[in-house]
Short mmCIF file of C-alpha atoms and ligand atoms in Angstrom, two decimals:
data_model
loop_
_atom_site.label_atom_id
_atom_site.label_comp_id
_atom_site.label_asym_id
_atom_site.label_seq_id
_atom_site.Cartn_x
_atom_site.Cartn_y
_atom_site.Cartn_z
CA MET A 116 -46.29 67.89 -39.20
CA LYS A 117 -45.84 64.70 -41.11
CA ASN A 118 -47.25 61.70 -39.29
CA HIS A 119 -46.98 58.66 -41.54
CA LEU A 120 -49.96 56.58 -40.39
CA PHE A 121 -52.34 59.35 -39.41
CA ASP A 122 -51.78 61.29 -42.65
CA LEU A 123 -53.01 58.21 -44.52
CA ILE A 124 -55.92 57.67 -42.15
CA PHE A 125 -57.03 61.25 -42.48
CA GLY A 126 -56.14 62.35 -46.01
CA HIS A 127 -57.72 65.24 -47.92
CA ASP A 128 -60.27 62.94 -49.50
CA VAL A 129 -62.01 62.21 -46.21
CA ASP A 130 -65.61 63.39 -46.03
CA ARG A 131 -66.05 64.71 -42.50
CA ALA A 132 -69.80 64.17 -42.62
CA ALA A 133 -69.53 60.49 -43.65
CA ARG A 134 -70.27 57.88 -41.03
CA PHE A 135 -67.33 55.96 -39.62
CA LEU A 136 -69.10 53.73 -37.16
CA ILE A 137 -72.37 52.92 -35.49
CA ASP A 138 -72.17 50.92 -32.28
CA GLY A 139 -74.53 48.32 -30.83
CA HIS A 140 -76.54 51.03 -29.03
CA GLY A 141 -77.03 53.06 -32.22
CA ARG A 142 -74.43 55.71 -31.30
CA THR A 143 -72.67 57.00 -34.39
CA LEU A 144 -69.34 58.64 -35.06
CA THR A 145 -68.62 60.53 -38.29
CA TYR A 146 -65.16 60.86 -39.76
CA GLY A 147 -65.14 64.50 -38.63
CA GLU A 148 -66.00 63.48 -35.07
CA LEU A 149 -63.33 60.83 -35.24
CA TYR A 150 -60.72 63.37 -36.28
CA ASP A 151 -61.75 65.86 -33.61
CA GLY A 152 -62.08 63.15 -30.96
CA ALA A 153 -58.60 61.84 -31.77
CA GLY A 154 -57.31 65.43 -31.42
CA GLN A 155 -58.96 65.85 -28.02
CA THR A 156 -57.63 62.44 -26.98
CA ALA A 157 -54.12 63.33 -28.11
CA ASN A 158 -54.33 66.55 -26.04
CA ALA A 159 -55.53 64.53 -23.05
CA LEU A 160 -52.64 62.08 -23.41
CA VAL A 161 -50.16 64.97 -23.44
CA ALA A 162 -51.90 66.49 -20.40
CA ALA A 163 -51.56 63.13 -18.64
CA GLY A 164 -47.80 63.29 -19.16
CA VAL A 165 -47.42 61.17 -22.31
CA ARG A 166 -44.50 62.24 -24.51
CA PRO A 167 -43.62 61.05 -28.02
CA GLY A 168 -42.30 57.48 -27.91
CA ASP A 169 -43.98 56.74 -24.56
CA ARG A 170 -46.11 53.64 -24.27
CA VAL A 171 -49.81 53.96 -23.45
CA ALA A 172 -51.17 50.67 -22.15
CA ALA A 173 -54.91 50.03 -22.19
CA GLN A 174 -56.92 47.15 -20.76
CA ILE A 175 -60.37 48.39 -21.64
CA GLU A 176 -63.63 47.14 -23.10
CA LYS A 177 -64.44 47.63 -26.74
CA SER A 178 -65.93 51.06 -27.44
CA ALA A 179 -65.60 53.93 -29.90
CA GLU A 180 -63.64 55.79 -27.20
CA ALA A 181 -61.16 52.89 -27.03
CA LEU A 182 -60.51 53.36 -30.76
CA LEU A 183 -59.98 57.07 -30.11
CA VAL A 184 -57.26 56.14 -27.60
CA TYR A 185 -55.49 54.25 -30.40
CA LEU A 186 -55.82 57.15 -32.85
CA GLY A 187 -54.94 59.71 -30.17
CA CYS A 188 -51.72 57.77 -29.55
CA VAL A 189 -50.92 57.81 -33.27
CA ARG A 190 -51.42 61.60 -33.43
CA ALA A 191 -49.44 62.19 -30.22
CA GLY A 192 -46.54 60.00 -31.41
CA ALA A 193 -47.13 57.58 -28.53
CA VAL A 194 -47.01 53.79 -28.74
CA PHE A 195 -50.37 52.11 -28.25
CA LEU A 196 -50.29 48.92 -26.20
CA PRO A 197 -53.65 47.18 -26.03
CA LEU A 198 -54.05 44.31 -23.57
CA ASN A 199 -56.47 41.40 -23.68
CA THR A 200 -59.37 42.11 -21.33
CA ALA A 201 -59.14 38.51 -20.04
CA TYR A 202 -55.66 38.97 -18.57
CA THR A 203 -55.45 38.62 -14.81
CA ALA A 204 -53.62 41.03 -12.51
CA PRO A 205 -50.40 38.92 -12.30
CA GLU A 206 -50.31 38.69 -16.11
CA ILE A 207 -50.86 42.43 -16.39
CA ALA A 208 -48.05 43.05 -13.91
CA TYR A 209 -45.64 41.33 -16.28
CA PHE A 210 -46.69 43.45 -19.29
CA ILE A 211 -46.64 46.72 -17.40
CA ASP A 212 -43.26 46.00 -15.87
CA ASP A 213 -41.87 44.96 -19.27
CA ALA A 214 -43.25 47.87 -21.29
CA SER A 215 -43.02 50.60 -18.58
CA PRO A 216 -45.81 52.75 -20.03
CA ALA A 217 -46.25 56.39 -19.06
CA LEU A 218 -50.00 55.87 -18.75
CA PHE A 219 -52.21 52.85 -18.11
CA ILE A 220 -55.88 53.21 -19.01
CA VAL A 221 -58.01 50.64 -17.18
CA ASP A 222 -61.61 49.63 -16.68
CA PRO A 223 -62.93 51.38 -13.55
CA LYS A 224 -63.98 47.97 -12.20
CA ARG A 225 -60.32 46.95 -12.05
CA LEU A 226 -58.90 50.23 -10.82
CA ASP A 227 -58.19 48.91 -7.32
CA ILE A 228 -56.18 45.89 -8.37
CA LEU A 229 -54.37 47.54 -11.27
CA THR A 230 -53.34 50.83 -9.61
CA PRO A 231 -50.56 49.27 -7.49
CA ILE A 232 -49.21 47.55 -10.62
CA ALA A 233 -49.15 50.82 -12.52
CA SER A 234 -47.58 52.69 -9.59
CA ALA A 235 -44.83 50.10 -9.24
CA ALA A 236 -43.88 50.77 -12.86
CA GLY A 237 -44.19 54.55 -12.48
CA ALA A 238 -47.22 54.76 -14.82
CA GLY A 239 -50.14 57.14 -14.37
CA VAL A 240 -53.63 55.59 -14.26
CA LYS A 241 -56.90 56.71 -15.84
CA THR A 242 -60.17 54.87 -16.34
CA LEU A 243 -62.44 54.21 -19.30
CA ASP A 244 -65.48 51.92 -19.17
CA ALA A 245 -67.46 50.04 -21.81
CA ASN A 246 -69.72 53.09 -22.34
CA GLY A 247 -66.79 55.40 -22.84
CA ALA A 248 -67.04 56.99 -19.37
CA GLY A 249 -64.31 57.35 -16.77
CA SER A 250 -61.57 59.68 -15.59
CA PHE A 251 -59.84 59.55 -18.96
CA SER A 252 -62.99 60.71 -20.81
CA ASP A 253 -63.51 63.41 -18.17
CA LEU A 254 -60.08 64.73 -19.08
CA VAL A 255 -60.70 64.33 -22.84
CA ARG A 256 -63.89 66.39 -22.59
CA THR A 257 -62.00 69.40 -21.25
CA MET A 258 -59.57 69.38 -24.17
CA PRO A 259 -59.65 71.29 -27.47
CA SER A 260 -59.87 69.25 -30.66
CA GLU A 261 -57.06 71.11 -32.43
CA PHE A 262 -53.86 69.18 -32.14
CA GLU A 263 -50.69 69.59 -34.12
CA ASN A 264 -49.73 65.99 -34.98
CA ILE A 265 -46.37 64.85 -33.68
CA GLU A 266 -43.96 64.08 -36.50
CA ARG A 267 -43.59 60.35 -37.10
CA ASP A 268 -41.59 58.61 -39.79
CA PRO A 269 -42.57 55.32 -41.42
CA ASP A 270 -40.19 53.38 -39.14
CA ASP A 271 -41.31 54.99 -35.89
CA LEU A 272 -43.16 52.77 -33.44
CA ALA A 273 -46.97 52.94 -33.51
CA ALA A 274 -47.92 49.98 -31.33
CA ILE A 275 -46.74 47.03 -29.32
CA LEU A 276 -48.80 43.84 -29.40
CA TYR A 277 -47.92 41.16 -26.89
CA THR A 278 -48.02 37.72 -28.45
CA SER A 279 -50.44 35.26 -26.88
CA GLY A 280 -47.47 33.35 -25.45
CA THR A 281 -48.77 29.81 -25.26
CA THR A 282 -45.19 28.70 -24.57
CA GLY A 283 -42.90 30.78 -22.41
CA ARG A 284 -43.52 34.41 -21.64
CA SER A 285 -45.22 36.54 -24.16
CA LYS A 286 -43.15 39.07 -26.06
CA GLY A 287 -44.05 42.56 -27.24
CA ALA A 288 -44.06 42.79 -31.04
CA MET A 289 -43.00 46.32 -32.05
CA LEU A 290 -45.06 47.55 -35.01
CA SER A 291 -44.07 50.65 -36.93
CA HIS A 292 -46.28 53.23 -38.61
CA ASP A 293 -45.44 51.69 -41.96
CA ASN A 294 -45.99 48.09 -40.83
CA LEU A 295 -49.60 49.06 -40.12
CA ALA A 296 -50.11 51.50 -42.99
CA SER A 297 -48.60 49.38 -45.77
CA ASN A 298 -50.51 46.26 -44.75
CA ALA A 299 -53.85 48.04 -44.51
CA LEU A 300 -53.34 49.70 -47.91
CA THR A 301 -52.53 46.32 -49.45
CA LEU A 302 -55.64 44.73 -47.94
CA VAL A 303 -57.93 47.56 -49.06
CA ASP A 304 -56.76 46.96 -52.58
CA TYR A 305 -56.61 43.15 -52.47
CA TRP A 306 -60.05 42.80 -50.92
CA ARG A 307 -61.51 45.68 -52.99
CA PHE A 308 -62.70 47.82 -50.09
CA THR A 309 -64.38 51.11 -51.01
CA LYS A 310 -66.24 53.80 -49.15
CA ALA A 311 -69.49 52.02 -50.03
CA ASP A 312 -68.53 49.14 -47.73
CA VAL A 313 -70.04 48.57 -44.31
CA LEU A 314 -68.11 46.07 -42.21
CA LEU A 315 -69.68 43.99 -39.49
CA HIS A 316 -67.14 44.31 -36.67
CA ALA A 317 -67.68 41.85 -33.82
CA LEU A 318 -64.01 41.11 -33.06
CA PRO A 319 -62.12 42.27 -29.97
CA ILE A 320 -59.91 45.32 -30.53
CA TYR A 321 -56.93 44.31 -28.38
CA HIS A 322 -55.76 41.96 -31.14
CA THR A 323 -54.33 42.55 -34.62
CA HIS A 324 -57.43 41.16 -36.37
CA GLY A 325 -60.02 43.55 -34.93
CA LEU A 326 -57.71 46.49 -34.34
CA PHE A 327 -55.38 46.65 -37.31
CA VAL A 328 -56.89 44.47 -40.03
CA ALA A 329 -60.53 45.42 -39.58
CA THR A 330 -60.29 48.98 -38.28
CA ASN A 331 -57.39 50.22 -40.40
CA VAL A 332 -58.89 48.72 -43.56
CA VAL A 333 -62.20 50.49 -42.90
CA LEU A 334 -60.37 53.76 -42.16
CA LEU A 335 -58.15 53.68 -45.21
CA ALA A 336 -61.05 52.74 -47.49
CA ARG A 337 -63.14 55.59 -45.94
CA ALA A 338 -65.74 52.89 -45.34
CA SER A 339 -67.88 52.41 -42.23
CA MET A 340 -68.61 49.70 -39.73
CA ILE A 341 -71.20 48.35 -37.36
CA PHE A 342 -69.14 48.07 -34.22
CA LEU A 343 -70.51 45.43 -31.84
CA ALA A 344 -69.16 44.94 -28.32
CA LYS A 345 -68.96 41.19 -28.85
CA PHE A 346 -70.00 38.38 -31.16
CA ASP A 347 -73.53 37.15 -30.66
CA ALA A 348 -75.00 35.04 -33.47
CA ASP A 349 -78.56 36.44 -33.13
CA ASP A 350 -77.30 40.00 -33.08
CA VAL A 351 -74.98 39.41 -36.04
CA MET A 352 -77.79 37.82 -38.07
CA ARG A 353 -80.06 40.78 -37.28
CA ARG A 354 -77.43 43.24 -38.53
CA MET A 355 -76.36 41.25 -41.58
CA ARG A 356 -78.82 43.06 -43.86
CA ASP A 357 -77.14 46.40 -43.11
CA VAL A 358 -73.57 45.41 -43.99
CA THR A 359 -71.60 44.39 -47.06
CA CYS A 360 -68.81 42.35 -45.47
CA MET A 361 -67.70 40.62 -42.30
CA MET A 362 -64.32 39.66 -40.86
CA GLY A 363 -64.33 36.87 -38.33
CA VAL A 364 -62.50 34.07 -36.63
CA PRO A 365 -63.56 30.52 -37.58
CA THR A 366 -65.82 30.21 -34.53
CA PHE A 367 -68.00 33.05 -35.90
CA TYR A 368 -68.63 30.94 -38.97
CA THR A 369 -69.35 27.69 -37.14
CA ARG A 370 -71.75 29.48 -34.77
CA LEU A 371 -73.54 31.18 -37.64
CA LEU A 372 -73.90 27.83 -39.39
CA ASP A 373 -75.87 26.70 -36.33
CA HIS A 374 -78.23 29.66 -36.79
CA ALA A 375 -81.44 29.04 -38.71
CA GLY A 376 -81.37 32.61 -40.06
CA LEU A 377 -78.27 31.94 -42.17
CA THR A 378 -79.63 31.43 -45.68
CA LEU A 379 -78.95 32.24 -49.29
CA GLU A 380 -81.50 35.02 -48.96
CA SER A 381 -80.12 36.64 -45.80
CA THR A 382 -76.59 36.84 -47.24
CA ARG A 383 -77.35 37.44 -50.92
CA HIS A 384 -76.33 41.11 -50.77
CA MET A 385 -73.00 40.39 -49.01
CA ARG A 386 -69.78 41.12 -50.86
CA LEU A 387 -67.18 39.38 -48.71
CA PHE A 388 -66.66 37.08 -45.73
CA VAL A 389 -63.07 36.94 -44.41
CA SER A 390 -61.74 34.42 -41.90
CA GLY A 391 -58.45 34.26 -40.05
CA SER A 392 -56.52 34.05 -36.74
CA ALA A 393 -57.01 30.29 -36.59
CA PRO A 394 -57.49 27.55 -39.20
CA LEU A 395 -60.89 27.39 -40.84
CA LEU A 396 -61.91 23.77 -41.32
CA ALA A 397 -62.36 22.86 -44.98
CA GLU A 398 -65.73 21.43 -43.94
CA THR A 399 -66.85 24.80 -42.54
CA HIS A 400 -65.83 26.46 -45.80
CA GLN A 401 -67.84 23.93 -47.79
CA GLU A 402 -70.91 24.06 -45.55
CA TRP A 403 -70.87 27.86 -45.67
CA ARG A 404 -70.72 27.82 -49.44
CA ALA A 405 -73.56 25.32 -49.67
CA ARG A 406 -75.76 27.38 -47.31
CA THR A 407 -75.00 30.90 -48.54
CA GLY A 408 -73.37 30.62 -51.95
CA HIS A 409 -70.35 32.54 -50.60
CA ALA A 410 -66.79 31.21 -50.50
CA ILE A 411 -65.19 32.44 -47.28
CA LEU A 412 -61.89 34.16 -48.01
CA GLU A 413 -59.26 32.80 -45.64
CA ARG A 414 -56.11 34.74 -44.89
CA TYR A 415 -53.11 34.23 -42.62
CA GLY A 416 -51.21 36.60 -40.42
CA MET A 417 -49.87 37.12 -36.94
CA SER A 418 -49.27 39.90 -34.42
CA GLU A 419 -45.64 40.21 -35.53
CA THR A 420 -46.28 40.42 -39.26
CA ASN A 421 -49.78 41.75 -39.84
CA MET A 422 -51.24 39.82 -42.80
CA ASN A 423 -48.97 37.62 -44.92
CA THR A 424 -51.19 35.68 -47.30
CA SER A 425 -54.73 35.71 -48.60
CA ASN A 426 -56.90 33.64 -50.85
CA PRO A 427 -57.68 35.63 -53.99
CA TYR A 428 -60.60 38.02 -54.32
CA ASP A 429 -61.19 36.78 -57.85
CA GLY A 430 -60.31 33.18 -58.51
CA ASP A 431 -60.39 30.05 -56.41
CA ARG A 432 -60.63 30.43 -52.64
CA VAL A 433 -59.33 27.00 -51.81
CA PRO A 434 -60.65 25.44 -48.58
CA GLY A 435 -57.91 24.45 -46.17
CA THR A 436 -55.37 26.87 -47.66
CA VAL A 437 -54.46 30.44 -46.75
CA GLY A 438 -53.91 31.52 -50.34
CA TYR A 439 -51.04 33.43 -51.92
CA PRO A 440 -48.44 35.73 -50.37
CA LEU A 441 -49.85 39.28 -50.45
CA PRO A 442 -48.29 41.78 -52.87
CA GLY A 443 -45.01 43.01 -51.39
CA VAL A 444 -44.66 40.03 -49.05
CA SER A 445 -41.93 37.47 -49.79
CA LEU A 446 -42.69 34.05 -48.35
CA ARG A 447 -40.58 30.90 -48.39
CA ILE A 448 -40.46 27.50 -46.74
CA ALA A 449 -37.26 26.60 -44.94
CA HIS A 450 -35.81 23.72 -42.99
CA PRO A 451 -36.53 24.58 -39.34
CA GLU A 452 -33.00 23.80 -38.13
CA SER A 453 -30.64 24.41 -41.04
CA GLY A 454 -32.64 27.24 -42.60
CA ALA A 455 -32.10 25.70 -46.06
CA ILE A 456 -34.82 26.78 -48.49
CA LEU A 457 -36.95 23.75 -49.33
CA PRO A 458 -38.28 22.79 -52.75
CA GLN A 459 -41.93 23.45 -53.61
CA GLY A 460 -44.23 20.96 -51.91
CA GLU A 461 -42.02 20.14 -48.94
CA ILE A 462 -43.10 20.95 -45.41
CA GLY A 463 -40.97 23.37 -43.43
CA VAL A 464 -41.17 26.55 -41.42
CA ILE A 465 -42.83 29.56 -43.07
CA GLU A 466 -40.55 32.60 -43.31
CA VAL A 467 -41.66 36.06 -44.42
CA LYS A 468 -40.14 39.39 -45.32
CA GLY A 469 -41.79 42.66 -46.32
CA PRO A 470 -42.95 46.07 -45.12
CA ASN A 471 -45.54 44.28 -42.96
CA VAL A 472 -42.95 42.53 -40.77
CA PHE A 473 -42.40 44.01 -37.30
CA LEU A 474 -39.26 45.72 -36.03
CA GLY A 475 -38.45 43.16 -33.34
CA TYR A 476 -39.48 42.24 -29.80
CA TRP A 477 -39.55 45.00 -27.20
CA ASN A 478 -36.54 44.72 -24.86
CA ARG A 479 -35.59 41.34 -26.35
CA PRO A 480 -32.73 41.86 -28.83
CA GLU A 481 -31.39 38.31 -28.39
CA ILE A 482 -34.74 36.66 -29.11
CA THR A 483 -35.30 39.03 -32.02
CA ALA A 484 -31.90 38.09 -33.47
CA LYS A 485 -32.73 34.39 -33.21
CA GLU A 486 -36.07 34.73 -34.98
CA PHE A 487 -34.74 36.52 -38.05
CA ARG A 488 -32.46 34.98 -40.67
CA ALA A 489 -29.37 36.92 -41.75
CA ASP A 490 -31.15 38.03 -44.94
CA GLY A 491 -34.01 39.61 -43.01
CA PHE A 492 -36.64 36.86 -43.24
CA PHE A 493 -38.71 36.38 -40.06
CA ILE A 494 -39.13 32.78 -38.92
CA THR A 495 -42.85 32.61 -38.18
CA GLY A 496 -42.84 29.31 -36.29
CA ASP A 497 -45.74 28.11 -38.46
CA MET A 498 -45.10 24.95 -40.44
CA GLY A 499 -46.45 24.74 -43.96
CA HIS A 500 -45.92 24.05 -47.62
CA ILE A 501 -46.73 25.64 -50.96
CA ASP A 502 -48.70 23.60 -53.49
CA GLU A 503 -48.15 23.47 -57.23
CA ARG A 504 -50.60 26.35 -57.77
CA GLY A 505 -48.74 28.56 -55.30
CA TYR A 506 -51.30 28.32 -52.47
CA VAL A 507 -49.82 28.26 -48.98
CA HIS A 508 -50.97 25.49 -46.62
CA ILE A 509 -50.40 25.64 -42.86
CA VAL A 510 -49.92 22.34 -41.06
CA GLY A 511 -49.51 23.67 -37.53
CA ARG A 512 -47.16 25.54 -35.24
CA ALA A 513 -43.57 24.20 -35.11
CA LYS A 514 -43.99 23.73 -31.38
CA ASP A 515 -47.03 21.50 -31.97
CA LEU A 516 -45.03 19.18 -34.21
CA ILE A 517 -45.01 15.65 -32.78
CA ILE A 518 -41.87 13.55 -32.88
CA THR A 519 -42.73 9.93 -32.29
CA GLY A 520 -40.13 7.18 -32.52
CA GLY A 521 -37.96 9.65 -34.44
CA PHE A 522 -40.64 10.41 -37.04
CA ASN A 523 -42.25 13.81 -37.55
CA VAL A 524 -46.02 13.95 -37.43
CA TYR A 525 -47.82 17.15 -38.42
CA PRO A 526 -51.01 17.28 -36.39
CA LYS A 527 -53.09 18.84 -39.18
CA GLU A 528 -52.67 15.80 -41.41
CA VAL A 529 -54.08 13.48 -38.74
CA GLU A 530 -56.77 15.99 -37.71
CA GLU A 531 -58.01 16.25 -41.30
CA GLU A 532 -58.45 12.49 -41.54
CA ILE A 533 -60.31 12.36 -38.23
CA ASP A 534 -62.52 15.38 -38.96
CA PHE A 535 -63.62 13.71 -42.15
CA LEU A 536 -65.08 10.70 -40.28
CA PRO A 537 -68.86 10.50 -39.72
CA GLY A 538 -69.91 11.59 -36.25
CA VAL A 539 -66.83 13.76 -35.68
CA LEU A 540 -67.24 17.49 -35.22
CA GLU A 541 -63.59 18.38 -34.81
CA SER A 542 -60.34 17.18 -33.32
CA ALA A 543 -56.97 18.25 -31.97
CA VAL A 544 -53.95 16.00 -32.28
CA ILE A 545 -51.17 16.43 -29.72
CA GLY A 546 -47.97 14.69 -28.66
CA LEU A 547 -47.77 13.40 -25.10
CA SER A 548 -44.71 12.15 -23.35
CA HIS A 549 -44.31 8.41 -24.00
CA ARG A 550 -41.69 6.04 -22.59
CA ASP A 551 -41.11 4.09 -25.81
CA PHE A 552 -41.79 6.66 -28.50
CA GLY A 553 -40.66 9.91 -26.92
CA GLU A 554 -44.05 11.35 -27.79
CA GLY A 555 -47.25 9.43 -28.40
CA VAL A 556 -49.65 10.74 -31.06
CA THR A 557 -52.90 11.42 -29.24
CA ALA A 558 -56.22 12.53 -30.69
CA VAL A 559 -58.70 14.60 -28.72
CA VAL A 560 -62.05 14.32 -30.47
CA ILE A 561 -65.32 16.20 -30.21
CA ALA A 562 -68.24 14.13 -31.45
CA LYS A 563 -71.22 15.66 -33.23
CA PRO A 564 -74.25 16.00 -30.94
CA GLY A 565 -76.04 12.66 -30.72
CA ALA A 566 -73.36 10.74 -32.63
CA SER A 567 -72.02 7.57 -31.07
CA VAL A 568 -68.42 7.41 -32.09
CA THR A 569 -65.83 5.41 -30.18
CA GLU A 570 -62.08 5.21 -29.90
CA GLN A 571 -62.17 1.88 -31.71
CA ASN A 572 -64.29 3.27 -34.62
CA ILE A 573 -61.81 6.04 -35.18
CA LEU A 574 -58.71 3.89 -34.93
CA SER A 575 -60.11 1.33 -37.36
CA ALA A 576 -61.19 4.01 -39.82
CA LEU A 577 -57.72 5.58 -39.81
CA ASP A 578 -55.91 2.29 -40.25
CA GLY A 579 -54.70 2.12 -43.82
CA ARG A 580 -55.32 5.84 -44.42
CA LEU A 581 -52.26 7.04 -42.51
CA ALA A 582 -48.79 5.58 -42.08
CA LYS A 583 -48.64 3.45 -38.92
CA PHE A 584 -46.40 5.89 -37.05
CA LYS A 585 -48.97 8.67 -37.54
CA LEU A 586 -51.85 6.69 -36.07
CA PRO A 587 -53.00 7.95 -32.67
CA LYS A 588 -52.02 5.69 -29.79
CA ARG A 589 -55.13 6.84 -27.98
CA VAL A 590 -58.31 8.73 -28.87
CA LEU A 591 -59.82 10.79 -26.07
CA PHE A 592 -63.19 12.51 -26.11
CA LEU A 593 -64.11 15.93 -24.77
CA GLU A 594 -67.27 18.04 -24.92
CA GLN A 595 -65.34 20.93 -26.50
CA LEU A 596 -61.82 22.04 -27.29
CA PRO A 597 -60.23 24.75 -25.15
CA ARG A 598 -59.94 27.91 -27.28
CA ASN A 599 -58.63 31.38 -26.60
CA THR A 600 -60.67 34.45 -27.44
CA MET A 601 -59.44 34.44 -31.04
CA GLY A 602 -60.69 30.89 -31.53
CA LYS A 603 -57.27 29.25 -31.42
CA VAL A 604 -57.21 25.77 -29.93
CA GLN A 605 -55.00 25.87 -26.84
CA LYS A 606 -53.05 22.67 -27.35
CA ASN A 607 -50.81 23.54 -24.42
CA LEU A 608 -53.84 23.15 -22.12
CA LEU A 609 -54.66 19.77 -23.65
CA ARG A 610 -51.05 18.65 -23.27
CA ASP A 611 -51.19 19.70 -19.64
CA GLN A 612 -54.50 18.03 -18.96
CA PHE A 613 -53.39 14.65 -20.35
CA LYS A 614 -49.68 14.80 -19.64
CA ASP A 615 -49.62 11.57 -17.60
CA LEU A 616 -51.63 9.51 -20.07
CA TYR A 617 -48.74 7.26 -21.15
CA THR A 618 -46.55 7.78 -18.13
CA PRO A 619 -48.92 7.38 -15.19
CA LYS A 620 -47.56 8.54 -11.88
CA SER A 621 -47.12 5.49 -9.64
P1 AMP B 783 -51.72 36.00 -33.37
O1 AMP B 783 -50.37 36.59 -33.23
O2 AMP B 783 -52.48 35.92 -32.10
O3 AMP B 783 -52.49 36.70 -34.45
O4 AMP B 783 -51.53 34.49 -33.84
C1 AMP B 783 -50.89 34.21 -35.04
C2 AMP B 783 -50.95 32.75 -35.35
O5 AMP B 783 -52.29 32.36 -35.63
C3 AMP B 783 -50.18 32.39 -36.58
O6 AMP B 783 -48.80 32.28 -36.35
C4 AMP B 783 -50.84 31.07 -36.97
O7 AMP B 783 -50.31 30.01 -36.20
C5 AMP B 783 -52.29 31.30 -36.57
N1 AMP B 783 -53.13 31.68 -37.72
C6 AMP B 783 -53.53 32.89 -38.11
N2 AMP B 783 -54.31 32.82 -39.21
C7 AMP B 783 -54.39 31.51 -39.53
C8 AMP B 783 -55.05 30.76 -40.55
N3 AMP B 783 -55.81 31.35 -41.47
N4 AMP B 783 -54.87 29.42 -40.56
C9 AMP B 783 -54.10 28.79 -39.64
N5 AMP B 783 -53.48 29.43 -38.64
C10 AMP B 783 -53.62 30.78 -38.58
#
């Protein structure tokens, strides 16, 4: 039967004997084994009581078997719901209650604490560990590989991704078969993926980057990947010679720049380095180019929309920008309150529309309605502008915007000035509650190892470079910035940590 996403993943042109992945222990999976394994997995899901449209939640370590759960769900018409392995039991309770899955696949180490949560929501529980063993695999092994795919249309749900939810509760973004398929097809083409490619995959697979961007692109290109459980700079450098491309978050690139093995020679054969999920510092882009000769290709997307923009494959990959809207994606800049479309060059909220944009938030019709304009554009919550060459620039999340004395300050603009100063590794600029100004612009700075940089140095250097109202009222120093697993700076944690800076409790 017709199954929109799986029919594309496993078309007639697939060579069953070709390798799909090799993991960190040298275990391989061919495309034929992938197809059969997904069939067995789909049978196991049905045997475990999963019906078409049911959610299958999984909080499991990265493994080839975990990918088979995703593909088994696609074949069985179920909705795959991957959960960050770092989530604690109370966080998990919220997701399971909200999504009411039919089945929850968990790491055996967490079976005791997660079983009551699953039971309370009426979900069955099975286990799968980092080596692919557990009660779910025991069931899979007893199943035949033949499986008649469940019919799924382009608009049917394929997955729910919960947003990272740095403010308020996280919401489940509903992604359709075509949201995933159309975006992956676009990226294969835009980034020129072919079956000759070998991707270095060191990203987690509970997030859109590692699961949908990386894995679906490899699948649809009939390419292969080296599938590592986690990012480790030594390991990645050792494997570099066997791959043609890598997709990473900015932290991968900064860590590799600290590795002596990263040279022109060790990366000469590489075709493409892609970065996304968090802003790549222009300085990292430039250092990478100087060391390796490669211009990192930065792209921009989010759980709700898959990928929206990309720097070009041919042509200038401009540091500090996220490139052009992808083919088929309409992107505009609007006034955050009125929704008026702003002229080129002005900063506003980024809005997108296209086959990549999700169907809405699970169980949250009112929030969904608020986040879409009447003409179907999704309000991303990212602030940005488009330059005269058409490149999109992101200046920060709308919620990170600082309003001080009635003036808007976009953190990125201040951060860029600070990052440029000698002795500074990186910075995060936040607004903290301030009696006179409403919010006080505050810089949190990480100095380069061994550098002696002071609050006064930074404030003097910025004076004259930025309008007075944008100047930080204080500069604080930390050893490192708090980041989530995708490398995003968690400004909410910084705001919390320093919330009484200007309004000390008496
Ligand atoms: P997530 O849903 O976890 O993928 O987070 C999506 C958010 O990550 C976006 O809304 C942006 O704020 C941010 N993001 C993703 N890619 C980039 C990028 N290349 N530059 C700046 N921010 C990015």
